[in-house]
Structures are given as C-alpha cells and as structure tokens.
Coordinates of C-alpha atoms and ligand atoms in Angstrom, one line a residue:
X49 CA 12.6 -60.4 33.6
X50 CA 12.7 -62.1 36.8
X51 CA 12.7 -66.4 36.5
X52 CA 10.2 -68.3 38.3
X53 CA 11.0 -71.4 39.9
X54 CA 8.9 -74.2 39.1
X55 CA 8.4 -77.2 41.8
X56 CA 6.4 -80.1 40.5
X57 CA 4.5 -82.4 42.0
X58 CA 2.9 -84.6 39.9
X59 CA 3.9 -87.0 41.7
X60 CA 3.1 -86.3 45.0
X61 CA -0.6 -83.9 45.1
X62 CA -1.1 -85.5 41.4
X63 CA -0.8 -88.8 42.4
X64 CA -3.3 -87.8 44.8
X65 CA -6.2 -88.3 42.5
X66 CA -8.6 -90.0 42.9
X67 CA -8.3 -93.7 40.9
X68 CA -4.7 -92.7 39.9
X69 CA -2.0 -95.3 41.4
X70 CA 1.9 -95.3 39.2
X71 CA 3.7 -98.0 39.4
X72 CA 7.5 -97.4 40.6
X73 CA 8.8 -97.8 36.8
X74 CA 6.1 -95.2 35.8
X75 CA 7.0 -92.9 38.2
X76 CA 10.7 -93.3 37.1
X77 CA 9.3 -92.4 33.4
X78 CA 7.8 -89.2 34.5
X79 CA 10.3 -87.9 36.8
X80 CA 12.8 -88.6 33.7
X81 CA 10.2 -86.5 31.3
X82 CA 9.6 -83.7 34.2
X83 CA 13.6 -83.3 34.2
X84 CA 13.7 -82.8 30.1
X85 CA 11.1 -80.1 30.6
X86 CA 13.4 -78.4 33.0
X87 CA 11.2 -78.3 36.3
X88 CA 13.5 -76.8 39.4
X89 CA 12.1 -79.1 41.9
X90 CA 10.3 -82.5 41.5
X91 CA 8.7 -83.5 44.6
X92 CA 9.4 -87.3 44.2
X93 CA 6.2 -88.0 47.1
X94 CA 5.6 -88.6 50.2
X95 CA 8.4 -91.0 52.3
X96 CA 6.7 -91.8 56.1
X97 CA 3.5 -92.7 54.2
X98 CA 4.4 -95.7 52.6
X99 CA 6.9 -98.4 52.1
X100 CA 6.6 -97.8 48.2
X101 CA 6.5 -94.2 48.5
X102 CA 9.6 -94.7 50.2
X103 CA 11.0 -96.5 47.3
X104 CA 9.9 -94.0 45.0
X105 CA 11.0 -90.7 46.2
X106 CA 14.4 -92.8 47.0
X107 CA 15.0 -93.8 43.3
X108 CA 14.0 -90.9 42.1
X109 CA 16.8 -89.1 44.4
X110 CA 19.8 -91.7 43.2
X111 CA 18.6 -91.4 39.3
X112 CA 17.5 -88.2 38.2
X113 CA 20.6 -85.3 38.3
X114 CA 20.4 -81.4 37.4
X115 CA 17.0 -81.2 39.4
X116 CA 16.0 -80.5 43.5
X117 CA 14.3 -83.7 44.4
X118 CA 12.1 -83.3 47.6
X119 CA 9.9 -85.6 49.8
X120 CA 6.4 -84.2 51.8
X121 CA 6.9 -84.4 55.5
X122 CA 4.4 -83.9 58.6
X123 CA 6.1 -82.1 61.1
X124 CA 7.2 -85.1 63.1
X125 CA 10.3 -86.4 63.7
X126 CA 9.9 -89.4 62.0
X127 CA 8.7 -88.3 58.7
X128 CA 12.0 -85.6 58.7
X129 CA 14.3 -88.7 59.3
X130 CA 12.4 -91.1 56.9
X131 CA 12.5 -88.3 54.5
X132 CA 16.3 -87.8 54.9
X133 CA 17.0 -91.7 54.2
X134 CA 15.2 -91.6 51.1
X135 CA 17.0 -88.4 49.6
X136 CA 20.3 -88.9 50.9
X137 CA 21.7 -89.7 47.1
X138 CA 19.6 -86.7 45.9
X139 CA 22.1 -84.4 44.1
X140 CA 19.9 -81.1 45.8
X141 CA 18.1 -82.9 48.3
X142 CA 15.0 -80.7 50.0
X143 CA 12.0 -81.3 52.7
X144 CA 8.9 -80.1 52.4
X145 CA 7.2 -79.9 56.0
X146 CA 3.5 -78.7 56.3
X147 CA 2.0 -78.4 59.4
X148 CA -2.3 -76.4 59.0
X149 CA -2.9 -73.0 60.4
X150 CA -6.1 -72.1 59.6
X151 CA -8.6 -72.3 62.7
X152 CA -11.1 -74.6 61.0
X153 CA -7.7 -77.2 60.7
X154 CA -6.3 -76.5 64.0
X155 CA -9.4 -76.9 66.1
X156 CA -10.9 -79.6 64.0
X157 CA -8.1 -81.8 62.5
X158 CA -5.2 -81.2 64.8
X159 CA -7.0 -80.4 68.2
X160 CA -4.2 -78.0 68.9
X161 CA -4.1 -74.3 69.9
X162 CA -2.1 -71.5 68.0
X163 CA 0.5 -71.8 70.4
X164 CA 1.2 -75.3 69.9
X165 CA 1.2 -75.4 66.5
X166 CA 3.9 -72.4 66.3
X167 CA 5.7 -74.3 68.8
X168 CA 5.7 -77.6 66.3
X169 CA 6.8 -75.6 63.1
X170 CA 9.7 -74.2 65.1
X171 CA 10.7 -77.2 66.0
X172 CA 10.1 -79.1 62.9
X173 CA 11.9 -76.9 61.1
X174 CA 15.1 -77.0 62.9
X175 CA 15.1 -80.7 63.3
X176 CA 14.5 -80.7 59.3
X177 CA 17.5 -78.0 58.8
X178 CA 19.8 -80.6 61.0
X179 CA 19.4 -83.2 57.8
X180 CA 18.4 -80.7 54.9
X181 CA 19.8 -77.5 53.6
X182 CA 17.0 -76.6 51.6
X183 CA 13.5 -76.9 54.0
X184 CA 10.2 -75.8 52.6
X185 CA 7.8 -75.4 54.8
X186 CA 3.9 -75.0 54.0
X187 CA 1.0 -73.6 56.6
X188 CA -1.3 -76.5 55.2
X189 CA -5.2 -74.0 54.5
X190 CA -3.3 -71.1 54.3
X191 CA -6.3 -69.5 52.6
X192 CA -8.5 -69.7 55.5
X193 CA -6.0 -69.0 58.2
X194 CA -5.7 -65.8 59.7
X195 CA -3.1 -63.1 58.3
X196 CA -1.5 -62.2 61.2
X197 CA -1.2 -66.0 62.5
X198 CA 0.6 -66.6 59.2
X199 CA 2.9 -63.6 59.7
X200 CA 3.9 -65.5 63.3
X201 CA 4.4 -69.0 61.2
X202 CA 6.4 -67.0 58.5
X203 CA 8.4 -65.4 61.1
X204 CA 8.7 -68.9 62.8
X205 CA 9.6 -70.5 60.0
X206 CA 12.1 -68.2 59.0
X207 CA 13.8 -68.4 62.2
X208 CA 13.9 -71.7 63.0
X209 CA 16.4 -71.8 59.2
X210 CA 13.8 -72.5 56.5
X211 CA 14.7 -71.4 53.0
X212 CA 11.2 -71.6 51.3
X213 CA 7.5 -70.7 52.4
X214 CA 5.1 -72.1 50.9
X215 CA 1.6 -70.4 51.1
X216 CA -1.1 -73.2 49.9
X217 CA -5.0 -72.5 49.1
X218 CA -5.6 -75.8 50.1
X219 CA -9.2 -75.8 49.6
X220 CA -9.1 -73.8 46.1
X221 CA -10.9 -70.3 48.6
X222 CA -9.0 -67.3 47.5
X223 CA -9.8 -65.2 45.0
X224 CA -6.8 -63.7 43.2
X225 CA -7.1 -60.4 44.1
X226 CA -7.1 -62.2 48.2
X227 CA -4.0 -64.5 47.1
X228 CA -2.2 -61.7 46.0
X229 CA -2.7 -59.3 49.2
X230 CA -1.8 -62.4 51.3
X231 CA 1.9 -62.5 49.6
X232 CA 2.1 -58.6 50.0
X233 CA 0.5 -58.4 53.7
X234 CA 2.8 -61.6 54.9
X235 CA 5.8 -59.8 53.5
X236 CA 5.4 -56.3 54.2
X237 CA 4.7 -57.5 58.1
X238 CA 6.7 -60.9 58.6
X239 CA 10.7 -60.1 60.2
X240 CA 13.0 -62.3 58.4
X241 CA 10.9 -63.0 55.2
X242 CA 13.5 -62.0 52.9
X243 CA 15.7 -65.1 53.7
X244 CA 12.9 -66.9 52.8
X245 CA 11.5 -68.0 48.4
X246 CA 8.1 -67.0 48.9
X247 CA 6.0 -70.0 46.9
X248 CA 2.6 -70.2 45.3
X249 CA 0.6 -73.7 46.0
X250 CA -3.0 -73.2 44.2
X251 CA -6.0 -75.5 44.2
X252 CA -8.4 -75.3 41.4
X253 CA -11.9 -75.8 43.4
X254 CA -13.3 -72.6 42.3
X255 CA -11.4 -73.0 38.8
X256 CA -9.0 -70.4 39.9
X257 CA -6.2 -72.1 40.1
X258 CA -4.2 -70.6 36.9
X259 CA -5.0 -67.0 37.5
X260 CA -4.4 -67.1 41.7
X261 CA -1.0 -68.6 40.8
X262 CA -0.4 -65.4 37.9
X263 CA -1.5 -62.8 40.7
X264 CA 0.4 -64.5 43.2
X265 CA 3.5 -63.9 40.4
X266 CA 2.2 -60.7 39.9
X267 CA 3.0 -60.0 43.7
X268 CA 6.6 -61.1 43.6
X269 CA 6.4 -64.8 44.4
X270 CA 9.8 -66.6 43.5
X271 CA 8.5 -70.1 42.6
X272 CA 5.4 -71.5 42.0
X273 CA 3.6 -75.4 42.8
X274 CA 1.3 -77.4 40.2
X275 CA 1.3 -80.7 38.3
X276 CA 1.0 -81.6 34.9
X277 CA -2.4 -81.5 32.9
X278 CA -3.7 -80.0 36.5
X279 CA -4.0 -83.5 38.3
X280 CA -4.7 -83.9 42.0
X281 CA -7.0 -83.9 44.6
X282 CA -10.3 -82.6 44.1
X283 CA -10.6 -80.0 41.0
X284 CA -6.9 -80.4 41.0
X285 CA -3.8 -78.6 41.3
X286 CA -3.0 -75.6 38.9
X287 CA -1.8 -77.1 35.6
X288 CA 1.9 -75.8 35.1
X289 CA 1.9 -75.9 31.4
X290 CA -1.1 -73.1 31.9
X291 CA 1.3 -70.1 34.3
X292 CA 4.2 -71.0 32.1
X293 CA 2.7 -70.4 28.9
X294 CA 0.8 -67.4 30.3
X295 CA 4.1 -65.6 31.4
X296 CA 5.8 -66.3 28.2
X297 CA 3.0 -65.3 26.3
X298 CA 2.1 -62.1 28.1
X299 CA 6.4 -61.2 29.1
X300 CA 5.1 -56.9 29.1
X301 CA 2.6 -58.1 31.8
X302 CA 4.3 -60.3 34.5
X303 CA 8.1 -58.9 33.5
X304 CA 8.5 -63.4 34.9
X305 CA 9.8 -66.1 32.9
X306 CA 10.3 -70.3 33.8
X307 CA 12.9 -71.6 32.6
X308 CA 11.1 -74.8 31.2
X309 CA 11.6 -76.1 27.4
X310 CA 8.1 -75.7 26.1
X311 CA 8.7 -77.6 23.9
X312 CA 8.3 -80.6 26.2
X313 CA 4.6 -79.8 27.0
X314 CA 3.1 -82.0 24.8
X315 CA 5.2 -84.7 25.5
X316 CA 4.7 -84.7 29.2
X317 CA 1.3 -83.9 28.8
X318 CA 1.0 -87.1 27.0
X319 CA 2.9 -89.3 29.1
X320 CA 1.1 -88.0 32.1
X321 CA -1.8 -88.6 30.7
X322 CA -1.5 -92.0 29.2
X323 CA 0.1 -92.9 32.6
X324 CA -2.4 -92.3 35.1
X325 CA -5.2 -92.8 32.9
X326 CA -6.5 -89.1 33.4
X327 CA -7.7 -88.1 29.9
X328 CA -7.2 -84.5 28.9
X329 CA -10.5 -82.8 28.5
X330 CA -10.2 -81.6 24.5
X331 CA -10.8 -78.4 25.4
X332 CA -8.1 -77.9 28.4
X333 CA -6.2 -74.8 27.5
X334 CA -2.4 -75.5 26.2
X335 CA -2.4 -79.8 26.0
X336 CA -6.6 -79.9 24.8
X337 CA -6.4 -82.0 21.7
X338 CA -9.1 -78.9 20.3
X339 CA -6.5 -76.1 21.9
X340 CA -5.1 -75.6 18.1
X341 CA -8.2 -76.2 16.5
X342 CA -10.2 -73.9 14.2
X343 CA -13.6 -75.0 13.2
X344 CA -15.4 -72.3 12.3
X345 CA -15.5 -70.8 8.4
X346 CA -14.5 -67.0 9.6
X347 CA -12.0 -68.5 11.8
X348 CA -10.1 -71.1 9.1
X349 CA -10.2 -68.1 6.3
X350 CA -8.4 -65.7 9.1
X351 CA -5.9 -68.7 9.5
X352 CA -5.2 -69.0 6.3
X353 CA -4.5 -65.5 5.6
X354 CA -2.4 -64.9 8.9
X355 CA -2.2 -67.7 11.5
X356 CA -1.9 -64.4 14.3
X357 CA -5.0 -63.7 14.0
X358 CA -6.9 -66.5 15.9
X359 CA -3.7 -68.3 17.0
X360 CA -1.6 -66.2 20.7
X361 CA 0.7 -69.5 21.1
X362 CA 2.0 -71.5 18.0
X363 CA 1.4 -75.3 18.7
X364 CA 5.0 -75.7 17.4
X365 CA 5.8 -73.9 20.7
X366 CA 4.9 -76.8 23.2
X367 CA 6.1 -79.2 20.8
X368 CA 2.0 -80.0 19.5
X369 CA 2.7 -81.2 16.4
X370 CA 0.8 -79.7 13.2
X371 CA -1.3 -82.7 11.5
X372 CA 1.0 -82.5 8.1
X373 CA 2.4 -85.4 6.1
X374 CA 6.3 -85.8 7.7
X375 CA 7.3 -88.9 6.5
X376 CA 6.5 -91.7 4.1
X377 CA 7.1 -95.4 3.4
X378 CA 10.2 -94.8 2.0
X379 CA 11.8 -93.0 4.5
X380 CA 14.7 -95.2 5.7
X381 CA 15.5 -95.5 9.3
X382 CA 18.3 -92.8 9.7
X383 CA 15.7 -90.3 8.4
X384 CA 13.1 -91.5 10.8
X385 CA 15.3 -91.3 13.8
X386 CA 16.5 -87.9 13.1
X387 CA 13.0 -86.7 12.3
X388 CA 11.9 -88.4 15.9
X389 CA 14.8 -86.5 17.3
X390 CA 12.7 -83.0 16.2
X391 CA 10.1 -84.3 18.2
X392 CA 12.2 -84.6 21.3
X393 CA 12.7 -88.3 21.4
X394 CA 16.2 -89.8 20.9
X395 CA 16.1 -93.4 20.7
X396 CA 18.4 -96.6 19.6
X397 CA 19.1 -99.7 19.8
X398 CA 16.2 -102.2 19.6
X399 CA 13.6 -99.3 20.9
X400 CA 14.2 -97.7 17.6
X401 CA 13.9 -100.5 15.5
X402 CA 10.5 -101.3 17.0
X403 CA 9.0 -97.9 16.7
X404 CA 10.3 -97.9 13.0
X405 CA 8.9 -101.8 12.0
X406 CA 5.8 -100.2 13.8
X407 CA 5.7 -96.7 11.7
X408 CA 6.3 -99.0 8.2
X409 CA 3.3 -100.6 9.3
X410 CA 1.1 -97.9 9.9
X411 CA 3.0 -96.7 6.1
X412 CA 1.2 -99.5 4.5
X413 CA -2.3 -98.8 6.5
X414 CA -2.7 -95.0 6.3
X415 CA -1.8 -92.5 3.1
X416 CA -1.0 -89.9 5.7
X417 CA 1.2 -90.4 8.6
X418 CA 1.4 -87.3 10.8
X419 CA 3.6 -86.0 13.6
X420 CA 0.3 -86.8 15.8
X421 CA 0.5 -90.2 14.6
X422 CA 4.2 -91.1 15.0
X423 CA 3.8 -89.1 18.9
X424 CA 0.9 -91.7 19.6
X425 CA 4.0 -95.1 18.4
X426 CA 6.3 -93.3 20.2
X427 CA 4.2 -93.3 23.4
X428 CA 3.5 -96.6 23.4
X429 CA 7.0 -97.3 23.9
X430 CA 7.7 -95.2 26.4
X431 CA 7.3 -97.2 29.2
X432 CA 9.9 -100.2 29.4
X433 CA 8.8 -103.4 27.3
X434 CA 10.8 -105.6 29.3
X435 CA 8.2 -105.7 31.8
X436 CA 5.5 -107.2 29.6
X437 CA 4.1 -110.4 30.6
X438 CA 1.8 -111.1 27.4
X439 CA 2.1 -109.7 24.1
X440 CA -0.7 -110.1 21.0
X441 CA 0.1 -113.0 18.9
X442 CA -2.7 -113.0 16.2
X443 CA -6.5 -112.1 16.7
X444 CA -9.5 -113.2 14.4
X445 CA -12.7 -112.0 14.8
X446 CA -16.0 -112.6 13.2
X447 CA -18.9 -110.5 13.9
X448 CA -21.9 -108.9 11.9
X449 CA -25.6 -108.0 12.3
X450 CA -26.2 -111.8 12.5
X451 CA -24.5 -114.4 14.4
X452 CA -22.7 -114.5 17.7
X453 CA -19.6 -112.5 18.1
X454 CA -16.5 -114.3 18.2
X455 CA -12.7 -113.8 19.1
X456 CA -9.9 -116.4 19.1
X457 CA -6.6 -114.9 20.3
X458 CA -3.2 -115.7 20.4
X459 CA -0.8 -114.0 22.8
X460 CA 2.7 -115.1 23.5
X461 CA 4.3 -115.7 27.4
X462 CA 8.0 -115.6 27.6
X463 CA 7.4 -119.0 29.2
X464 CA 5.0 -120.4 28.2
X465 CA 5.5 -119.5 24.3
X466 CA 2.1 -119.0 22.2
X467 CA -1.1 -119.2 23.9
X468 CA -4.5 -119.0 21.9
X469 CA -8.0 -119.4 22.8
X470 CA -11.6 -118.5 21.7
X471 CA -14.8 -117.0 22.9
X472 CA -18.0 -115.4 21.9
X473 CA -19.1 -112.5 23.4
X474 CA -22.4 -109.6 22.9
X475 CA -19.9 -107.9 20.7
X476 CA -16.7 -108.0 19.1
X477 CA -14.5 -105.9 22.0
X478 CA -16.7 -108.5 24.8
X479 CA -15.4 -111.4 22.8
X480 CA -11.9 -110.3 22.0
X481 CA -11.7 -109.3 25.8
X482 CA -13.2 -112.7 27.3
X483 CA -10.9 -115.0 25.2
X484 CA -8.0 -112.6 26.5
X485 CA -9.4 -113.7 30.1
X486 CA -9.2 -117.3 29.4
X487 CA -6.1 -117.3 28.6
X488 CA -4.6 -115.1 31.1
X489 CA -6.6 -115.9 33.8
X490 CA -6.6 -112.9 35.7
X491 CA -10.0 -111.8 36.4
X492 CA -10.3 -108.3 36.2
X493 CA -13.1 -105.7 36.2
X494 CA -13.4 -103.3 33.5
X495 CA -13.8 -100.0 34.5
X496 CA -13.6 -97.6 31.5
X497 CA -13.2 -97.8 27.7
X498 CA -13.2 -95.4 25.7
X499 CA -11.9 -94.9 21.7
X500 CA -11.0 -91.7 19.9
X501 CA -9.5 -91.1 16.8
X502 CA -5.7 -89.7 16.9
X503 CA -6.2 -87.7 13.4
X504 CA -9.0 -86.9 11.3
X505 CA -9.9 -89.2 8.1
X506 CA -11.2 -92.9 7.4
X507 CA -7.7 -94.4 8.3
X508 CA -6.9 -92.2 11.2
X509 CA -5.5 -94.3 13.9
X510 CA -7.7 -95.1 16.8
X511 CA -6.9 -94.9 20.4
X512 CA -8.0 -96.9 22.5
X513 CA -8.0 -96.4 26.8
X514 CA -8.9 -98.7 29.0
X515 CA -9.1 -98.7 33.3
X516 CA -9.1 -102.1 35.0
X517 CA -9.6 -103.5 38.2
X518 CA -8.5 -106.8 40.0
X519 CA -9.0 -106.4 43.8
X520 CA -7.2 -103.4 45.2
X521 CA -5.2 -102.9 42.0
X522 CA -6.1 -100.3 39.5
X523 CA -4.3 -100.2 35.9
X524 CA -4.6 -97.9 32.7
X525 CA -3.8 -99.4 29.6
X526 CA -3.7 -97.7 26.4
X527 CA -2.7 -98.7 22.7
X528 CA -2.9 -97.3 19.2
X529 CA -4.0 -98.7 15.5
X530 CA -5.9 -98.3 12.5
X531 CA -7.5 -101.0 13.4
X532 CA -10.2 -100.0 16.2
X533 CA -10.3 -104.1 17.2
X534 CA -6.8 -104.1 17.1
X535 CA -6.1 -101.3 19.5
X536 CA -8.5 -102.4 21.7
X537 CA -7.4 -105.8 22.2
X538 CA -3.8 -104.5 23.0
X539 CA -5.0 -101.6 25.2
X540 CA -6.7 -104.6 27.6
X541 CA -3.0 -106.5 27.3
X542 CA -1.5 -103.1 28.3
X543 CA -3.7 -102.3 31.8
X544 CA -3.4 -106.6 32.0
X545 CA 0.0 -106.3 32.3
X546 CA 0.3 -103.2 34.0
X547 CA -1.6 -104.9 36.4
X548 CA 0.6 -107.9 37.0
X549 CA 3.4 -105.6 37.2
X550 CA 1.3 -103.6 40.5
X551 CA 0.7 -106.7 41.8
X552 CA 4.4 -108.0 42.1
X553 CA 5.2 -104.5 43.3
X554 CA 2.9 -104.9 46.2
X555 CA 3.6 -108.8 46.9
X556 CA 7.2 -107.7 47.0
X557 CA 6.6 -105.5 49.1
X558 CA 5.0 -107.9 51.6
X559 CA 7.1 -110.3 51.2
X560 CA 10.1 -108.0 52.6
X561 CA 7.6 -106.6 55.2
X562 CA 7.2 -110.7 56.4
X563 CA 10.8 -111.1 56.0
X564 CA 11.8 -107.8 58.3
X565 CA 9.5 -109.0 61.0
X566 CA 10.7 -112.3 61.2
X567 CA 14.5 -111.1 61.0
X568 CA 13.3 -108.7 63.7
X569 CA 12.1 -111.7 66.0
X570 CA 14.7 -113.9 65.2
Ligands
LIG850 O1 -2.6 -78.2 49.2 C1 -1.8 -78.3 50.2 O2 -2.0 -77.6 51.2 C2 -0.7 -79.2 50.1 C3 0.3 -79.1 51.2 C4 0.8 -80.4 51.7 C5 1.3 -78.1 50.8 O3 -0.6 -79.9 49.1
LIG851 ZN1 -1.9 -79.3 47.5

C-alpha cells in the first residue's frame, strides 16, 4: 500500500473563490483543524501578493508544528525572498513556484517564448533552492501545454534542485485517461524525474476533478493538491475528503492510502464551511448533509436489515454523526466533555462551560439532542469569542397576519454596557435586523440569508447563514437555535462582528503601511 501525500490548499486556491475573504484569526482556525486531520503540506497562501497574506502564511509557519507549511511564489526573485521571510519559523518550510507552459499562457499572458520561460524556471528554481530545501515547482496550464515542452520543464526543474513537480489542469481540460498518460509520458521521457514527487493539482471545470486526481494516483503520483469541500476558483479545486475516501474505500483498486484521520472530515468540512460562507450542496458526496440519507421505502427496509447494503462508507468513518439521542439534561458536565471529546473536540476552561450552559439550554427546548446538534454549539464556538464586539442581550418581537412587525433588541458592548433599541420592519427578520442597525450603526448590505433545519422534527434547531456587505468588506455569519428568530438575529451579530473584526484587520494594516512610508522619508 503505497501513502499519498496530501498538500492542502484551502487556503491559498480556496480562498480564491469568488466572495470568500478569511480573516487572519479564521485562517489560524483552519490551518489548526487541517493539521488535526493530518494534511502533509498546508499551503498557508500567497506571500508577495499582499501585506495580509504575508501575515498569514507567516503565522501559520511560527504556530502550526508536525505539518510542511508552504507559500505560492511567481518565479521572480522577489516573491522567493518574500516567501522565505514569511516561512522562516516554519518547522518544514517549502516554496511553491509556478511559472505557465502551455502556448495559449505563454503567448498570451506572459508574452514569452519557450526558451525564455525554460530559462526563468531554471533560474527560479535555483534561486528558490538557495532559501528552501523543499521547492515545488508547478508548469501553471499544464493540461494544455505540450508534452514534450513539459518533459524539458520537468527536466529543468529537476536540475536546477527541485524536489516536487507539480502538474496542474488549471483550466479543469483533461480527461482522466489524458491526466494519467501525461504522468506516465513525462516520466517515462523526463532525465532526472525520479528525484523529483510527482504531484496531482486538478480543477473541477468539467466536474472531473475527483476521478483525474484517482487516475493520476492510479499512474503512480506521490501526492496529490485539493481543498476542503472542493472550494476555489471557478468549479473548484478537487475536494480532498472525495480521493481520500475513494482510496480507502476501494484499498484492492489504487493499492494507495492518505494518512489523514477521517474522522476529522466532518469537522473540517464544517468549519470550512461555516468560515467562508460556502454552503455544502446536500448532495456533495462525503460532507452532503443527504450523503448518509436514505429516503426511499426499499432503501430504509435494506438498512434496517443490513446497513451494507446501501451504505460503502459508515458516517461514523468521517466523524458524521448518526442523528441518535447522546445525551440528556441530566448529563453533568464531566460526561458532556468526555462525550465532546468522541466527537474530536477537547475543550476547558470557560469554552467548556459555555458550550455546556448552551447544550442545557437546548435540554430544556428539544426532547432530542443529537450528535448533529451538539456539532452545530460546538461550531459556534469555534472561532475565538474574545473578538466579539456585540453580543444579544434580549430580543422581543411582535408580529402576526395583522399589524406592523416589530423588534426591540438589546445587545451588550464591552464599553458601552447594554444597548437596546426598537424598529418595525415588513417582517419579523427586517425588524429584528433594522433595530440591530440602529444600534450598531454599521450600515451593511445583506447579501444572503438563508435557514435550514440542523435535524428533523418540530424542535429541530434552525440554522441560520447570513453574507454581509459594508464597502469592500464581505463577512459570513452563522448561528444556531430552536428558535428560527433567535438564530437569525445572532447570525447578523456574527457576520456584524466578523465584519468589524475585517475592518480593523485592514485599517491596521494601513495604518503600518502610512507609518512605513513616513519612517521611510523621515
Ligand atoms: O491551478 C493551478 O495551476 C494553480 C497553480 C498556481 C499551481 O493553482
Ligand atoms: Zn489551482
């Protein structure tokens, strides 16, 4: 059983989608969950293209331990050196350099010929190995470049002291049976490719993704590239959670294995999701909220009689929970923390105590509390509550077929202690939400609500996501009740203060741009 490598960069190509922005602290949180799932490599972003990518990939490097930590580069000098200052505290710093190849890129985009562009990898590359021991390097639309140019990059790249080539379908082109003869053909003809990882990069445009990345395995790649839930640009990267599963389900097949605890999926699934505000379509294979389900009547009897008859993966497997009663109202808090434990979360301190006062409270409001249920409190702690700038007080709201709509609210600031307010509105959310606004005064633009229901039943807890925009600024918020008003007052709170928390991030940043310029001058 050979192990495949897994490099992850939710982060970097994720982040890359369209409407998705994280927040320092959020990338933190996910670099944190993609180390408990056990990726090899977390590419952290991209360094030379911003200040606060910078930041990023740099805190990632100092914090997170037992994991590769790399940073994109261009081929240019300064992207290699800004790329080295970020990782220098990495434990196993790496580079990834890219650099296009095919001749629509080349001609187009880099107005170079074939010649120039071998000449910039060479050199790229051995600037890159001066700072890094381990360089990737990546011909940027490998699919549509030509397969004996690539053998000359792959030789090039090998020479010049990379460790790992990367061969991207950039645009999502290849079929797998073309993806796979490109592995073989590059390393039956490229001299010196066996001191190099050969790596599978796979865009979904064609919703290929998953099974280009298994053929490219199939033809003896050592590590393979995708994100979480399939995030990025476009259609998307391959969703990693899909290959692993894949190759553990089907072991006789691709004789490969990850080494990543499945049983994280769910979790980082979640988190993922909840972060960038990218729902999960239900029926997404692996982390779907359906991809358990059995609806129809033939389908629940064969269940019931033997679950391996419609079920290949258990649920228990990537840590889905099964909707059954866990724990009650008088389950006492050492019980509750070792049963959170089972689910992969180990917490203390105060972060226990308020996911347990929240759990008794959901006790007293639902007959039923599942593991779903307890995931959905425990994600809403995730992210770190000291940075909260509002919390919900109280809410009132009157509404009916007659009447107008009304909210008052009461949310408490840290300085300025309880704040309340009323307003009317065309319905309850458009009330609760405008007295929010008078009190907070931050004028935002609602992009996207949406509500589902966590569990099944009358007093399942309702979800509720919301997207909002002030200016440039984009922030998810997300919260949980049984109590649809409820959750949806505190899911505006949570993009609200997500916001705030963006827009500090970005000041800041300006404000030490100013303040370098002017100690420049001075
Ligand atoms: O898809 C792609 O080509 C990339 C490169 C930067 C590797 O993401
Ligand atoms: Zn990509």
């Amino acid at each position: 059983m050979r192990t495949i490598e897994v490099f992850d960069t939710t982060l970097r190509d994720g982040e890359q989608s369209p409407g998705v922005s994280l927040t320092q602290e959020e990338k933190m949180e996910i670099a944190r969950q993609l180390a408990r799932l056990g990726v090899n490599v977390i590419e952290a972003g991209f360094a030379a293209s911003s200040k606060g990518d910078f930041e990023s990939v740099q805190r990632i490097a100092n914090e997170i331990r037992g994991v590769s930590v790399c940073s994109l580069s261009r081929a240019v000098q300064n992207d290699i050196e800004q790329a080295y200052a970020a990782l220098k505290g990495a434990e196993h710093p790496r580079i990834h350099v890219f650099l296009a190849t095919s001749p629509i890129h080349m001609q187009h985009k880099l107005k170079m010929t074939p010649e120039q562009v071998l000449e910039q990898i060479d050199a790229a590359v051995r600037l890159a190995r001066k700072y890094f021991p381990d360089v990737e390097f990546s011909p940027e639309d490998a699919g549509r470049s030509e397969l004996d140019f690539l053998v000359k990059v792959a030789e090039v790249a090998a020479k010049a002291g990379a460790t790992v080539l990367n061969i991207p379908d950039t645009v999502g082109y290849l079929t797998p049976e073309e993806y796979a003869h490109l592995f073989r053909y590059v390393r039956e003809h490229a001299k010196g490719i066996e001191k190099l990882k050969l790596s599978a990069h796979c865009h979904d445009d064609l919703g290929l993704a998953t099974a280009n990345t298994l053929a490219a395995i199939a033809a003896g790649v050592d590590q393979i590239e995708g994100t979480i839930n399939g995030i990025g640009e476009r259609a998307g990267n391959v969703a990693i959670e899909e290959v692993a599963l894949a190759l553990a389900t089907r072991p006789n097949v691709y004789q490969a294995a990850t080494s990543l605890d499945l049983s994280q999926i769910a979790r980082t699934s979640r988190l993922v999701s909840k972060l960038t505000g990218m729902v999960v379509q239900p029926n997404k294979a692996i982390v779907g909220a359906n991809a358990f389900a059995h609806e129809s009547g033939i389908h629940q009897d064969g269940m019931l009689k033997e679950k391996s008859t419609y079920e290949i993966i258990r649920p228990e497997t990537v840590g889905m929970a099964d909707t059954k009663l866990v724990l009650g109202k008088h389950s006492g808090r050492h019980a509750f923390k070792e049963h959170i434990k089972s689910l992969g979360y180990e917490l203390e301190g105060e972060a226990l105590n308020n996911v347990f006062r929240k759990f008794k409270d959901l006790c007293d409001k639902k007959k039923y509390v599942t593991d779903e249920d307890i995931l959905s409190l425990l994600l809403e702690y995730e992210v770190d509550s000291s940075q909260v700038a509002y919390r919900l007080e109280f809410m009132h709201v009157s509404c009916g077929t007659q009447g107008v709509p009304t909210a008052t609210i009461g949310l408490h600031d840290d300085e300025k202690g309880l704040l309340q307010e009323a307003a009317v509105g065309n319905g309850a959310v458009d009330a609760i939400y405008r007295a929010i606004d008078r009190i907070t005064d931050e004028p935002v633009e609602l992009l996207h609500y949406q509500i589902d229901s966590v569990t099944g039943g009358q007093d399942a807890l309702g979800e509720v996501r919301v997207q909002v925009r002030q200016g440039d600024i984009v922030a998810n918020g997300r919260a949980v009740s049984t109590d649809v008003l409820e959750a949806s007052a505190r899911a505006y709170l949570d993009a609200i203060n997500r916001m705030i928390i963006k827009r500090m991030d970005t000041l800041g940043k300006e404000f030490r741009r100013r303040k370098e310029q002017v100690d420049v001058h001075a």
